Amino acid sequence: MPHATPQGGGAPARASRGAPYCSPSVAPGFAHACANGVRAVGMCGHGAEEPDEEFVPTRAHPWETPLLVVCVLVGVALVAAAVHTLWTATGSWAWTAIAAAAIPAACWTVRGLRYARERAESVKISPTQFPEAYRSVVTMSSAMGLARPPEAYVRPTRGRIVTDAAAHGLRRYLVLPQELFGPDGRPRDPDVLAFLVAHQFGHVAAGHTSFWRRVATLGAELVPGLGTALARTMEYTADNHAYAHHPEGVHAVRFLAAGPDLYTRVNMGEMADRARTDRGGSLLLYHLLTRRPSNTRRMAALRDRRRRGRVLL
């Protein structure tokens, strides 16, 4: 079940459970490798006299606020330039105001249609449909201090396993992929489900689903690498929330990387180390343009809680 973070400290150190050589700064999801005699580089410490200082897991990624400010400024500048150009071309403040109002109106419409699609096409999680998942959603929502549990839906995916959180008006909702559930409708791995639910609720708690935040940063999406960089910091922030409330499910990244059938065969320590060793121009460009941190970088950030997660280089 989810665990709330005690006041005045970070998440409980559980890395030593069954793994006497693991450092307290190593995430619990990596403890199994130490217990099995696998000691990946940078994964386990030996004989440390004092544990390394650990940052508060629910803290936002340090780059999120600066990038948010830059994205808002860029968005405002682009809108101002567009309004000035339109007014210069037409000389009509009425048409200029209508064009400026069309931006949030279009955003509102798109968000509404997206929500309508989930309501019309997806299966809603309820006490009678996926009851275990429903209990996880309600319990995690309460533990994270949300005013009311967001709606949750299940939908089939095509290829990549992705969870999602969004909002429309006063409604908040999340979408879970069908791969999280077995043929009987029960979660394949309750810890994975709880971690991914906490991750999405982290987006809600951090204000990432806000309508006006989305409108204010919309212009930054036109600048290559800027909007995506902000999106990656938001993912790291949501991971911090998930780690704080359910660290036992940190191996959920394995599930996202390898799928429901092979994820137990993934060595998280080995894959996390590739975030440091893998190099190449195409790989760097990919990291700059993707909206989600790569699985290797997410694993590295979840393994070493002293690091905040790489956003650019």
PDB file of C-alpha atoms in Angstrom:
ATOM      1  CA  MET A   1       0.000   0.000   0.000  1.00  0.00           C
ATOM      2  CA  PRO A   2       1.147   3.588  -0.484  1.00  0.00           C
ATOM      3  CA  HIS A   3       3.233   5.209   2.210  1.00  0.00           C
ATOM      4  CA  ALA A   4       3.211   8.911   2.969  1.00  0.00           C
ATOM      5  CA  THR A   5       6.528  10.631   3.591  1.00  0.00           C
ATOM      6  CA  PRO A   6       7.092  11.532   7.273  1.00  0.00           C
ATOM      7  CA  GLN A   7       7.248  15.235   7.998  1.00  0.00           C
ATOM      8  CA  GLY A   8      10.664  16.749   8.233  1.00  0.00           C
ATOM      9  CA  GLY A   9      12.440  14.117   6.154  1.00  0.00           C
ATOM     10  CA  GLY A  10      12.672  12.178   2.984  1.00  0.00           C
ATOM     11  CA  ALA A  11      11.257   8.793   2.169  1.00  0.00           C
ATOM     12  CA  PRO A  12      12.234   5.978   4.519  1.00  0.00           C
ATOM     13  CA  ALA A  13      15.472   4.288   3.577  1.00  0.00           C
ATOM     14  CA  ARG A  14      14.507   0.769   2.579  1.00  0.00           C
ATOM     15  CA  ALA A  15      17.437  -0.046   0.353  1.00  0.00           C
ATOM     16  CA  SER A  16      19.108  -2.153   3.011  1.00  0.00           C
ATOM     17  CA  ARG A  17      16.210  -4.589   3.150  1.00  0.00           C
ATOM     18  CA  GLY A  18      17.722  -7.977   2.342  1.00  0.00           C
ATOM     19  CA  ALA A  19      20.836  -6.273   0.949  1.00  0.00           C
ATOM     20  CA  PRO A  20      23.464  -5.579   3.613  1.00  0.00           C
ATOM     21  CA  TYR A  21      25.869  -3.923   1.199  1.00  0.00           C
ATOM     22  CA  CYS A  22      23.512  -1.347  -0.232  1.00  0.00           C
ATOM     23  CA  SER A  23      24.032   2.305   0.574  1.00  0.00           C
ATOM     24  CA  PRO A  24      21.000   4.164   2.007  1.00  0.00           C
ATOM     25  CA  SER A  25      21.122   6.451  -1.028  1.00  0.00           C
ATOM     26  CA  VAL A  26      20.392   3.542  -3.357  1.00  0.00           C
ATOM     27  CA  ALA A  27      16.722   3.273  -4.302  1.00  0.00           C
ATOM     28  CA  PRO A  28      14.884   0.222  -2.907  1.00  0.00           C
ATOM     29  CA  GLY A  29      14.167  -1.099  -6.392  1.00  0.00           C
ATOM     30  CA  PHE A  30      17.865  -1.865  -6.801  1.00  0.00           C
ATOM     31  CA  ALA A  31      18.259  -3.775  -3.532  1.00  0.00           C
ATOM     32  CA  HIS A  32      17.485  -7.079  -5.215  1.00  0.00           C
ATOM     33  CA  ALA A  33      20.678  -6.899  -7.263  1.00  0.00           C
ATOM     34  CA  CYS A  34      22.812  -6.544  -4.121  1.00  0.00           C
ATOM     35  CA  ALA A  35      20.935  -9.348  -2.403  1.00  0.00           C
ATOM     36  CA  ASN A  36      21.645 -11.613  -5.360  1.00  0.00           C
ATOM     37  CA  GLY A  37      25.317 -10.811  -5.321  1.00  0.00           C
ATOM     38  CA  VAL A  38      25.198  -8.407  -8.272  1.00  0.00           C
ATOM     39  CA  ARG A  39      26.998  -5.198  -7.386  1.00  0.00           C
ATOM     40  CA  ALA A  40      26.744  -2.787 -10.281  1.00  0.00           C
ATOM     41  CA  VAL A  41      29.185   0.076 -10.535  1.00  0.00           C
ATOM     42  CA  GLY A  42      27.960   3.007  -8.456  1.00  0.00           C
ATOM     43  CA  MET A  43      25.144   0.914  -7.087  1.00  0.00           C
ATOM     44  CA  CYS A  44      26.335  -0.384  -3.752  1.00  0.00           C
ATOM     45  CA  GLY A  45      28.564   1.081  -1.071  1.00  0.00           C
ATOM     46  CA  HIS A  46      30.640  -0.778   1.464  1.00  0.00           C
ATOM     47  CA  GLY A  47      31.247   0.188   5.050  1.00  0.00           C
ATOM     48  CA  ALA A  48      30.043   3.787   4.794  1.00  0.00           C
ATOM     49  CA  GLU A  49      30.332   5.413   8.218  1.00  0.00           C
ATOM     50  CA  GLU A  50      27.587   7.934   7.596  1.00  0.00           C
ATOM     51  CA  PRO A  51      24.798   7.846   4.990  1.00  0.00           C
ATOM     52  CA  ASP A  52      25.001  10.391   2.217  1.00  0.00           C
ATOM     53  CA  GLU A  53      22.685  13.351   2.554  1.00  0.00           C
ATOM     54  CA  GLU A  54      19.454  12.704   0.722  1.00  0.00           C
ATOM     55  CA  PHE A  55      17.323  15.440  -0.814  1.00  0.00           C
ATOM     56  CA  VAL A  56      13.592  15.634  -0.108  1.00  0.00           C
ATOM     57  CA  PRO A  57      11.977  13.351  -2.727  1.00  0.00           C
ATOM     58  CA  THR A  58       8.892  15.541  -3.224  1.00  0.00           C
ATOM     59  CA  ARG A  59      10.988  18.552  -4.167  1.00  0.00           C
ATOM     60  CA  ALA A  60      10.485  19.759  -7.722  1.00  0.00           C
ATOM     61  CA  HIS A  61      13.345  19.296 -10.132  1.00  0.00           C
ATOM     62  CA  PRO A  62      15.626  22.348  -9.656  1.00  0.00           C
ATOM     63  CA  TRP A  63      15.388  23.253 -13.328  1.00  0.00           C
ATOM     64  CA  GLU A  64      11.593  23.183 -13.493  1.00  0.00           C
ATOM     65  CA  THR A  65      10.863  26.664 -12.132  1.00  0.00           C
ATOM     66  CA  PRO A  66      13.601  28.463 -14.156  1.00  0.00           C
ATOM     67  CA  LEU A  67      12.513  26.700 -17.337  1.00  0.00           C
ATOM     68  CA  LEU A  68       8.868  27.472 -16.567  1.00  0.00           C
ATOM     69  CA  VAL A  69       9.689  31.175 -16.230  1.00  0.00           C
ATOM     70  CA  VAL A  70      11.616  31.147 -19.509  1.00  0.00           C
ATOM     71  CA  CYS A  71       8.809  29.288 -21.299  1.00  0.00           C
ATOM     72  CA  VAL A  72       6.185  31.732 -20.015  1.00  0.00           C
ATOM     73  CA  LEU A  73       8.285  34.730 -21.084  1.00  0.00           C
ATOM     74  CA  VAL A  74       8.837  33.225 -24.522  1.00  0.00           C
ATOM     75  CA  GLY A  75       5.135  32.438 -24.855  1.00  0.00           C
ATOM     76  CA  VAL A  76       4.105  35.963 -23.834  1.00  0.00           C
ATOM     77  CA  ALA A  77       6.652  37.478 -26.223  1.00  0.00           C
ATOM     78  CA  LEU A  78       5.414  35.385 -29.139  1.00  0.00           C
ATOM     79  CA  VAL A  79       1.772  36.229 -28.421  1.00  0.00           C
ATOM     80  CA  ALA A  80       2.615  39.928 -28.106  1.00  0.00           C
ATOM     81  CA  ALA A  81       4.483  39.838 -31.401  1.00  0.00           C
ATOM     82  CA  ALA A  82       1.588  38.068 -33.113  1.00  0.00           C
ATOM     83  CA  VAL A  83      -0.956  40.536 -31.696  1.00  0.00           C
ATOM     84  CA  HIS A  84       1.155  43.517 -32.764  1.00  0.00           C
ATOM     85  CA  THR A  85       1.564  42.090 -36.256  1.00  0.00           C
ATOM     86  CA  LEU A  86      -2.147  41.433 -36.598  1.00  0.00           C
ATOM     87  CA  TRP A  87      -3.068  44.883 -35.351  1.00  0.00           C
ATOM     88  CA  THR A  88      -0.582  46.482 -37.723  1.00  0.00           C
ATOM     89  CA  ALA A  89      -2.007  44.518 -40.655  1.00  0.00           C
ATOM     90  CA  THR A  90      -5.703  45.044 -39.878  1.00  0.00           C
ATOM     91  CA  GLY A  91      -5.796  48.188 -37.766  1.00  0.00           C
ATOM     92  CA  SER A  92      -8.719  46.676 -35.868  1.00  0.00           C
ATOM     93  CA  TRP A  93      -8.492  46.034 -32.132  1.00  0.00           C
ATOM     94  CA  ALA A  94     -11.672  43.945 -32.337  1.00  0.00           C
ATOM     95  CA  TRP A  95     -10.164  41.392 -34.723  1.00  0.00           C
ATOM     96  CA  THR A  96      -6.930  41.465 -32.769  1.00  0.00           C
ATOM     97  CA  ALA A  97      -8.751  40.676 -29.513  1.00  0.00           C
ATOM     98  CA  ILE A  98     -10.716  37.886 -31.178  1.00  0.00           C
ATOM     99  CA  ALA A  99      -7.520  36.345 -32.549  1.00  0.00           C
ATOM    100  CA  ALA A 100      -5.810  36.550 -29.140  1.00  0.00           C
ATOM    101  CA  ALA A 101      -8.818  34.952 -27.429  1.00  0.00           C
ATOM    102  CA  ALA A 102      -8.798  32.168 -30.000  1.00  0.00           C
ATOM    103  CA  ILE A 103      -5.610  30.689 -28.489  1.00  0.00           C
ATOM    104  CA  PRO A 104      -7.036  29.767 -25.050  1.00  0.00           C
ATOM    105  CA  ALA A 105     -10.356  28.872 -26.689  1.00  0.00           C
ATOM    106  CA  ALA A 106      -8.626  26.388 -28.993  1.00  0.00           C
ATOM    107  CA  CYS A 107      -6.655  24.945 -26.082  1.00  0.00           C
ATOM    108  CA  TRP A 108      -9.848  24.556 -24.042  1.00  0.00           C
ATOM    109  CA  THR A 109     -11.575  22.810 -26.944  1.00  0.00           C
ATOM    110  CA  VAL A 110      -8.699  20.388 -27.504  1.00  0.00           C
ATOM    111  CA  ARG A 111      -8.559  19.508 -23.794  1.00  0.00           C
ATOM    112  CA  GLY A 112     -12.318  19.012 -23.751  1.00  0.00           C
ATOM    113  CA  LEU A 113     -12.238  16.689 -26.763  1.00  0.00           C
ATOM    114  CA  ARG A 114      -9.373  14.731 -25.234  1.00  0.00           C
ATOM    115  CA  TYR A 115     -11.361  14.233 -22.034  1.00  0.00           C
ATOM    116  CA  ALA A 116     -14.472  13.347 -24.036  1.00  0.00           C
ATOM    117  CA  ARG A 117     -12.524  10.685 -25.921  1.00  0.00           C
ATOM    118  CA  GLU A 118     -11.518   8.955 -22.685  1.00  0.00           C
ATOM    119  CA  ARG A 119     -15.066   9.124 -21.333  1.00  0.00           C
ATOM    120  CA  ALA A 120     -16.493   7.718 -24.558  1.00  0.00           C
ATOM    121  CA  GLU A 121     -13.893   5.096 -25.473  1.00  0.00           C
ATOM    122  CA  SER A 122     -12.067   3.981 -22.307  1.00  0.00           C
ATOM    123  CA  VAL A 123     -13.118   1.768 -19.407  1.00  0.00           C
ATOM    124  CA  LYS A 124     -13.592   3.728 -16.206  1.00  0.00           C
ATOM    125  CA  ILE A 125     -11.981   2.287 -13.078  1.00  0.00           C
ATOM    126  CA  SER A 126     -14.616   1.907 -10.364  1.00  0.00           C
ATOM    127  CA  PRO A 127     -15.387  -0.252  -7.305  1.00  0.00           C
ATOM    128  CA  THR A 128     -16.919  -2.849  -9.654  1.00  0.00           C
ATOM    129  CA  GLN A 129     -14.480  -2.524 -12.562  1.00  0.00           C
ATOM    130  CA  PHE A 130     -10.822  -3.104 -11.620  1.00  0.00           C
ATOM    131  CA  PRO A 131     -11.577  -2.804  -7.875  1.00  0.00           C
ATOM    132  CA  GLU A 132      -7.926  -3.305  -6.824  1.00  0.00           C
ATOM    133  CA  ALA A 133      -6.852  -0.447  -9.051  1.00  0.00           C
ATOM    134  CA  TYR A 134      -9.708   1.681  -7.735  1.00  0.00           C
ATOM    135  CA  ARG A 135      -8.562   1.145  -4.150  1.00  0.00           C
ATOM    136  CA  SER A 136      -5.017   2.075  -5.147  1.00  0.00           C
ATOM    137  CA  VAL A 137      -6.229   5.283  -6.804  1.00  0.00           C
ATOM    138  CA  VAL A 138      -8.365   6.325  -3.839  1.00  0.00           C
ATOM    139  CA  THR A 139      -5.720   5.453  -1.241  1.00  0.00           C
ATOM    140  CA  MET A 140      -2.922   7.201  -3.130  1.00  0.00           C
ATOM    141  CA  SER A 141      -5.071  10.271  -3.719  1.00  0.00           C
ATOM    142  CA  SER A 142      -5.730  10.546   0.013  1.00  0.00           C
ATOM    143  CA  ALA A 143      -2.062   9.989   0.895  1.00  0.00           C
ATOM    144  CA  MET A 144      -0.966  12.736  -1.500  1.00  0.00           C
ATOM    145  CA  GLY A 145      -3.479  15.225  -0.124  1.00  0.00           C
ATOM    146  CA  LEU A 146      -5.632  15.667  -3.223  1.00  0.00           C
ATOM    147  CA  ALA A 147      -9.046  17.193  -2.587  1.00  0.00           C
ATOM    148  CA  ARG A 148     -10.809  14.328  -4.352  1.00  0.00           C
ATOM    149  CA  PRO A 149      -9.633  11.260  -6.280  1.00  0.00           C
ATOM    150  CA  PRO A 150      -9.162  11.979  -9.987  1.00  0.00           C
ATOM    151  CA  GLU A 151     -11.083   9.800 -12.392  1.00  0.00           C
ATOM    152  CA  ALA A 152      -9.112   6.855 -13.746  1.00  0.00           C
ATOM    153  CA  TYR A 153      -9.511   5.015 -17.042  1.00  0.00           C
ATOM    154  CA  VAL A 154      -8.007   1.951 -18.714  1.00  0.00           C
ATOM    155  CA  ARG A 155      -7.351   1.844 -22.425  1.00  0.00           C
ATOM    156  CA  PRO A 156      -5.471  -0.424 -24.828  1.00  0.00           C
ATOM    157  CA  THR A 157      -2.148   0.858 -26.111  1.00  0.00           C
ATOM    158  CA  ARG A 158      -0.458   0.454 -29.451  1.00  0.00           C
ATOM    159  CA  GLY A 159       3.155  -0.328 -28.810  1.00  0.00           C
ATOM    160  CA  ARG A 160       4.691   1.938 -26.175  1.00  0.00           C
ATOM    161  CA  ILE A 161       3.294   1.658 -22.640  1.00  0.00           C
ATOM    162  CA  VAL A 162       2.425   5.169 -21.457  1.00  0.00           C
ATOM    163  CA  THR A 163       0.448   6.456 -18.487  1.00  0.00           C
ATOM    164  CA  ASP A 164      -1.096   9.895 -18.663  1.00  0.00           C
ATOM    165  CA  ALA A 165      -2.621  12.558 -16.424  1.00  0.00           C
ATOM    166  CA  ALA A 166      -4.665  15.484 -17.677  1.00  0.00           C
ATOM    167  CA  ALA A 167      -7.471  17.832 -16.729  1.00  0.00           C
ATOM    168  CA  HIS A 168     -10.454  19.677 -18.133  1.00  0.00           C
ATOM    169  CA  GLY A 169     -12.185  22.335 -16.106  1.00  0.00           C
ATOM    170  CA  LEU A 170     -12.349  21.158 -12.502  1.00  0.00           C
ATOM    171  CA  ARG A 171     -11.946  17.518 -13.432  1.00  0.00           C
ATOM    172  CA  ARG A 172      -8.633  15.683 -13.114  1.00  0.00           C
ATOM    173  CA  TYR A 173      -8.148  12.239 -14.595  1.00  0.00           C
ATOM    174  CA  LEU A 174      -5.492   9.692 -15.423  1.00  0.00           C
ATOM    175  CA  VAL A 175      -5.282   6.962 -18.033  1.00  0.00           C
ATOM    176  CA  LEU A 176      -3.602   3.602 -17.390  1.00  0.00           C
ATOM    177  CA  PRO A 177      -2.533   1.148 -20.101  1.00  0.00           C
ATOM    178  CA  GLN A 178      -4.071  -2.305 -20.255  1.00  0.00           C
ATOM    179  CA  GLU A 179      -0.627  -3.906 -19.879  1.00  0.00           C
ATOM    180  CA  LEU A 180      -0.717  -3.114 -16.158  1.00  0.00           C
ATOM    181  CA  PHE A 181      -3.479  -5.705 -15.729  1.00  0.00           C
ATOM    182  CA  GLY A 182      -3.626  -9.440 -16.184  1.00  0.00           C
ATOM    183  CA  PRO A 183      -6.391 -11.361 -17.974  1.00  0.00           C
ATOM    184  CA  ASP A 184      -8.346 -11.504 -14.714  1.00  0.00           C
ATOM    185  CA  GLY A 185      -8.333  -7.706 -14.373  1.00  0.00           C
ATOM    186  CA  ARG A 186      -5.993  -7.718 -11.380  1.00  0.00           C
ATOM    187  CA  PRO A 187      -2.784  -5.673 -11.414  1.00  0.00           C
ATOM    188  CA  ARG A 188       0.166  -7.706 -12.685  1.00  0.00           C
ATOM    189  CA  ASP A 189       2.355  -5.999 -10.090  1.00  0.00           C
ATOM    190  CA  PRO A 190       0.554  -3.901  -7.434  1.00  0.00           C
ATOM    191  CA  ASP A 191       3.743  -1.967  -6.632  1.00  0.00           C
ATOM    192  CA  VAL A 192       4.195  -0.982 -10.274  1.00  0.00           C
ATOM    193  CA  LEU A 193       0.571   0.156 -10.440  1.00  0.00           C
ATOM    194  CA  ALA A 194       0.876   2.184  -7.219  1.00  0.00           C
ATOM    195  CA  PHE A 195       4.104   3.857  -8.368  1.00  0.00           C
ATOM    196  CA  LEU A 196       2.680   4.847 -11.753  1.00  0.00           C
ATOM    197  CA  VAL A 197      -0.526   6.136 -10.151  1.00  0.00           C
ATOM    198  CA  ALA A 198       1.564   8.179  -7.695  1.00  0.00           C
ATOM    199  CA  HIS A 199       3.626   9.503 -10.602  1.00  0.00           C
ATOM    200  CA  GLN A 200       0.525  10.763 -12.390  1.00  0.00           C
ATOM    201  CA  PHE A 201      -0.909  12.211  -9.181  1.00  0.00           C
ATOM    202  CA  GLY A 202       2.451  13.941  -8.781  1.00  0.00           C
ATOM    203  CA  HIS A 203       1.690  15.821 -11.990  1.00  0.00           C
ATOM    204  CA  VAL A 204      -1.660  16.850 -10.548  1.00  0.00           C
ATOM    205  CA  ALA A 205      -0.209  17.871  -7.167  1.00  0.00           C
ATOM    206  CA  ALA A 206       2.575  19.885  -8.828  1.00  0.00           C
ATOM    207  CA  GLY A 207       0.119  21.835 -10.980  1.00  0.00           C
ATOM    208  CA  HIS A 208       1.309  20.376 -14.276  1.00  0.00           C
ATOM    209  CA  THR A 209      -2.257  19.790 -15.478  1.00  0.00           C
ATOM    210  CA  SER A 210      -3.291  23.447 -15.009  1.00  0.00           C
ATOM    211  CA  PHE A 211      -5.083  24.968 -17.993  1.00  0.00           C
ATOM    212  CA  TRP A 212      -3.474  28.385 -17.705  1.00  0.00           C
ATOM    213  CA  ARG A 213      -0.032  26.891 -17.232  1.00  0.00           C
ATOM    214  CA  ARG A 214      -0.503  25.046 -20.494  1.00  0.00           C
ATOM    215  CA  VAL A 215      -1.708  28.168 -22.304  1.00  0.00           C
ATOM    216  CA  ALA A 216       1.151  30.276 -20.924  1.00  0.00           C
ATOM    217  CA  THR A 217       3.809  27.799 -22.095  1.00  0.00           C
ATOM    218  CA  LEU A 218       2.219  26.938 -25.435  1.00  0.00           C
ATOM    219  CA  GLY A 219       4.435  29.349 -27.359  1.00  0.00           C
ATOM    220  CA  ALA A 220       7.581  27.691 -25.999  1.00  0.00           C
ATOM    221  CA  GLU A 221       6.665  24.551 -27.945  1.00  0.00           C
ATOM    222  CA  LEU A 222       7.621  26.467 -31.100  1.00  0.00           C
ATOM    223  CA  VAL A 223      11.210  26.773 -29.860  1.00  0.00           C
ATOM    224  CA  PRO A 224      13.027  23.484 -30.524  1.00  0.00           C
ATOM    225  CA  GLY A 225      14.192  21.905 -27.299  1.00  0.00           C
ATOM    226  CA  LEU A 226      12.679  24.471 -24.923  1.00  0.00           C
ATOM    227  CA  GLY A 227       9.198  23.086 -24.351  1.00  0.00           C
ATOM    228  CA  THR A 228      10.510  19.538 -24.302  1.00  0.00           C
ATOM    229  CA  ALA A 229      13.127  20.432 -21.677  1.00  0.00           C
ATOM    230  CA  LEU A 230      10.384  21.754 -19.378  1.00  0.00           C
ATOM    231  CA  ALA A 231       8.352  18.597 -19.982  1.00  0.00           C
ATOM    232  CA  ARG A 232      11.301  16.430 -18.931  1.00  0.00           C
ATOM    233  CA  THR A 233      11.764  18.328 -15.668  1.00  0.00           C
ATOM    234  CA  MET A 234       8.071  17.809 -14.955  1.00  0.00           C
ATOM    235  CA  GLU A 235       8.524  14.065 -15.396  1.00  0.00           C
ATOM    236  CA  TYR A 236      11.398  14.049 -12.905  1.00  0.00           C
ATOM    237  CA  THR A 237       9.265  16.028 -10.440  1.00  0.00           C
ATOM    238  CA  ALA A 238       6.438  13.500 -10.790  1.00  0.00           C
ATOM    239  CA  ASP A 239       8.952  10.687 -10.217  1.00  0.00           C
ATOM    240  CA  ASN A 240      10.018  12.414  -6.997  1.00  0.00           C
ATOM    241  CA  HIS A 241       6.415  12.376  -5.798  1.00  0.00           C
ATOM    242  CA  ALA A 242       6.046   8.704  -6.724  1.00  0.00           C
ATOM    243  CA  TYR A 243       9.282   7.764  -4.963  1.00  0.00           C
ATOM    244  CA  ALA A 244       8.234   9.659  -1.842  1.00  0.00           C
ATOM    245  CA  HIS A 245       4.893   7.888  -1.572  1.00  0.00           C
ATOM    246  CA  HIS A 246       5.653   4.414  -2.879  1.00  0.00           C
ATOM    247  CA  PRO A 247       9.383   3.692  -3.198  1.00  0.00           C
ATOM    248  CA  GLU A 248       8.718  -0.056  -3.326  1.00  0.00           C
ATOM    249  CA  GLY A 249       7.443   0.417  -6.880  1.00  0.00           C
ATOM    250  CA  VAL A 250      10.562   2.088  -8.268  1.00  0.00           C
ATOM    251  CA  HIS A 251      11.064  -0.909 -10.546  1.00  0.00           C
ATOM    252  CA  ALA A 252       8.066   0.351 -12.542  1.00  0.00           C
ATOM    253  CA  VAL A 253      10.598   1.861 -14.960  1.00  0.00           C
ATOM    254  CA  ARG A 254      11.611  -1.704 -15.800  1.00  0.00           C
ATOM    255  CA  PHE A 255       7.989  -2.388 -16.687  1.00  0.00           C
ATOM    256  CA  LEU A 256       7.878   0.623 -19.013  1.00  0.00           C
ATOM    257  CA  ALA A 257      11.161  -0.352 -20.624  1.00  0.00           C
ATOM    258  CA  ALA A 258      10.630  -4.061 -21.256  1.00  0.00           C
ATOM    259  CA  GLY A 259       6.892  -4.659 -20.992  1.00  0.00           C
ATOM    260  CA  PRO A 260       4.820  -6.923 -18.760  1.00  0.00           C
ATOM    261  CA  ASP A 261       6.434 -10.188 -19.822  1.00  0.00           C
ATOM    262  CA  LEU A 262      10.143  -9.339 -19.687  1.00  0.00           C
ATOM    263  CA  TYR A 263      10.466  -6.592 -17.066  1.00  0.00           C
ATOM    264  CA  THR A 264      11.550  -8.985 -14.305  1.00  0.00           C
ATOM    265  CA  ARG A 265      14.585  -9.896 -16.416  1.00  0.00           C
ATOM    266  CA  VAL A 266      15.866  -6.306 -16.610  1.00  0.00           C
ATOM    267  CA  ASN A 267      18.941  -5.393 -14.552  1.00  0.00           C
ATOM    268  CA  MET A 268      18.131  -1.854 -13.463  1.00  0.00           C
ATOM    269  CA  GLY A 269      21.654  -1.119 -12.307  1.00  0.00           C
ATOM    270  CA  GLU A 270      23.157  -2.093 -15.648  1.00  0.00           C
ATOM    271  CA  MET A 271      20.581  -0.105 -17.596  1.00  0.00           C
ATOM    272  CA  ALA A 272      20.960   2.948 -15.346  1.00  0.00           C
ATOM    273  CA  ASP A 273      24.727   2.946 -15.890  1.00  0.00           C
ATOM    274  CA  ARG A 274      24.135   3.392 -19.610  1.00  0.00           C
ATOM    275  CA  ALA A 275      22.868   6.912 -18.904  1.00  0.00           C
ATOM    276  CA  ARG A 276      26.493   7.735 -18.118  1.00  0.00           C
ATOM    277  CA  THR A 277      28.298   5.631 -20.708  1.00  0.00           C
ATOM    278  CA  ASP A 278      26.114   5.852 -23.822  1.00  0.00           C
ATOM    279  CA  ARG A 279      27.278   8.656 -26.119  1.00  0.00           C
ATOM    280  CA  GLY A 280      26.573   9.857 -29.653  1.00  0.00           C
ATOM    281  CA  GLY A 281      25.287  12.838 -31.600  1.00  0.00           C
ATOM    282  CA  SER A 282      21.984  11.216 -32.540  1.00  0.00           C
ATOM    283  CA  LEU A 283      21.430  10.098 -28.947  1.00  0.00           C
ATOM    284  CA  LEU A 284      22.096  13.634 -27.676  1.00  0.00           C
ATOM    285  CA  LEU A 285      19.632  15.075 -30.202  1.00  0.00           C
ATOM    286  CA  TYR A 286      17.029  12.527 -29.134  1.00  0.00           C
ATOM    287  CA  HIS A 287      17.458  13.492 -25.469  1.00  0.00           C
ATOM    288  CA  LEU A 288      17.009  17.168 -26.380  1.00  0.00           C
ATOM    289  CA  LEU A 289      13.813  16.667 -28.398  1.00  0.00           C
ATOM    290  CA  THR A 290      11.925  14.012 -26.426  1.00  0.00           C
ATOM    291  CA  ARG A 291       9.282  15.128 -23.933  1.00  0.00           C
ATOM    292  CA  ARG A 292      10.000  12.290 -21.504  1.00  0.00           C
ATOM    293  CA  PRO A 293      13.377  11.432 -19.964  1.00  0.00           C
ATOM    294  CA  SER A 294      14.772   8.240 -21.408  1.00  0.00           C
ATOM    295  CA  ASN A 295      14.338   5.082 -19.365  1.00  0.00           C
ATOM    296  CA  THR A 296      18.094   4.958 -18.744  1.00  0.00           C
ATOM    297  CA  ARG A 297      18.128   8.495 -17.314  1.00  0.00           C
ATOM    298  CA  ARG A 298      15.032   7.900 -15.211  1.00  0.00           C
ATOM    299  CA  MET A 299      16.578   4.758 -13.764  1.00  0.00           C
ATOM    300  CA  ALA A 300      19.784   6.621 -12.987  1.00  0.00           C
ATOM    301  CA  ALA A 301      17.879   9.404 -11.198  1.00  0.00           C
ATOM    302  CA  LEU A 302      15.760   6.939  -9.208  1.00  0.00           C
ATOM    303  CA  ARG A 303      18.806   4.911  -8.235  1.00  0.00           C
ATOM    304  CA  ASP A 304      20.943   7.771  -6.918  1.00  0.00           C
ATOM    305  CA  ARG A 305      18.669  10.119  -4.986  1.00  0.00           C
ATOM    306  CA  ARG A 306      21.474  12.641  -4.571  1.00  0.00           C
ATOM    307  CA  ARG A 307      21.144  13.475  -8.276  1.00  0.00           C
ATOM    308  CA  ARG A 308      18.195  15.331  -9.759  1.00  0.00           C
ATOM    309  CA  GLY A 309      17.997  13.777 -13.223  1.00  0.00           C
ATOM    310  CA  ARG A 310      19.726  14.951 -16.369  1.00  0.00           C
ATOM    311  CA  VAL A 311      17.711  17.360 -18.522  1.00  0.00           C
ATOM    312  CA  LEU A 312      20.128  18.410 -21.270  1.00  0.00           C
ATOM    313  CA  LEU A 313      23.616  16.918 -21.584  1.00  0.00           C
TER     314      LEU A 313
END
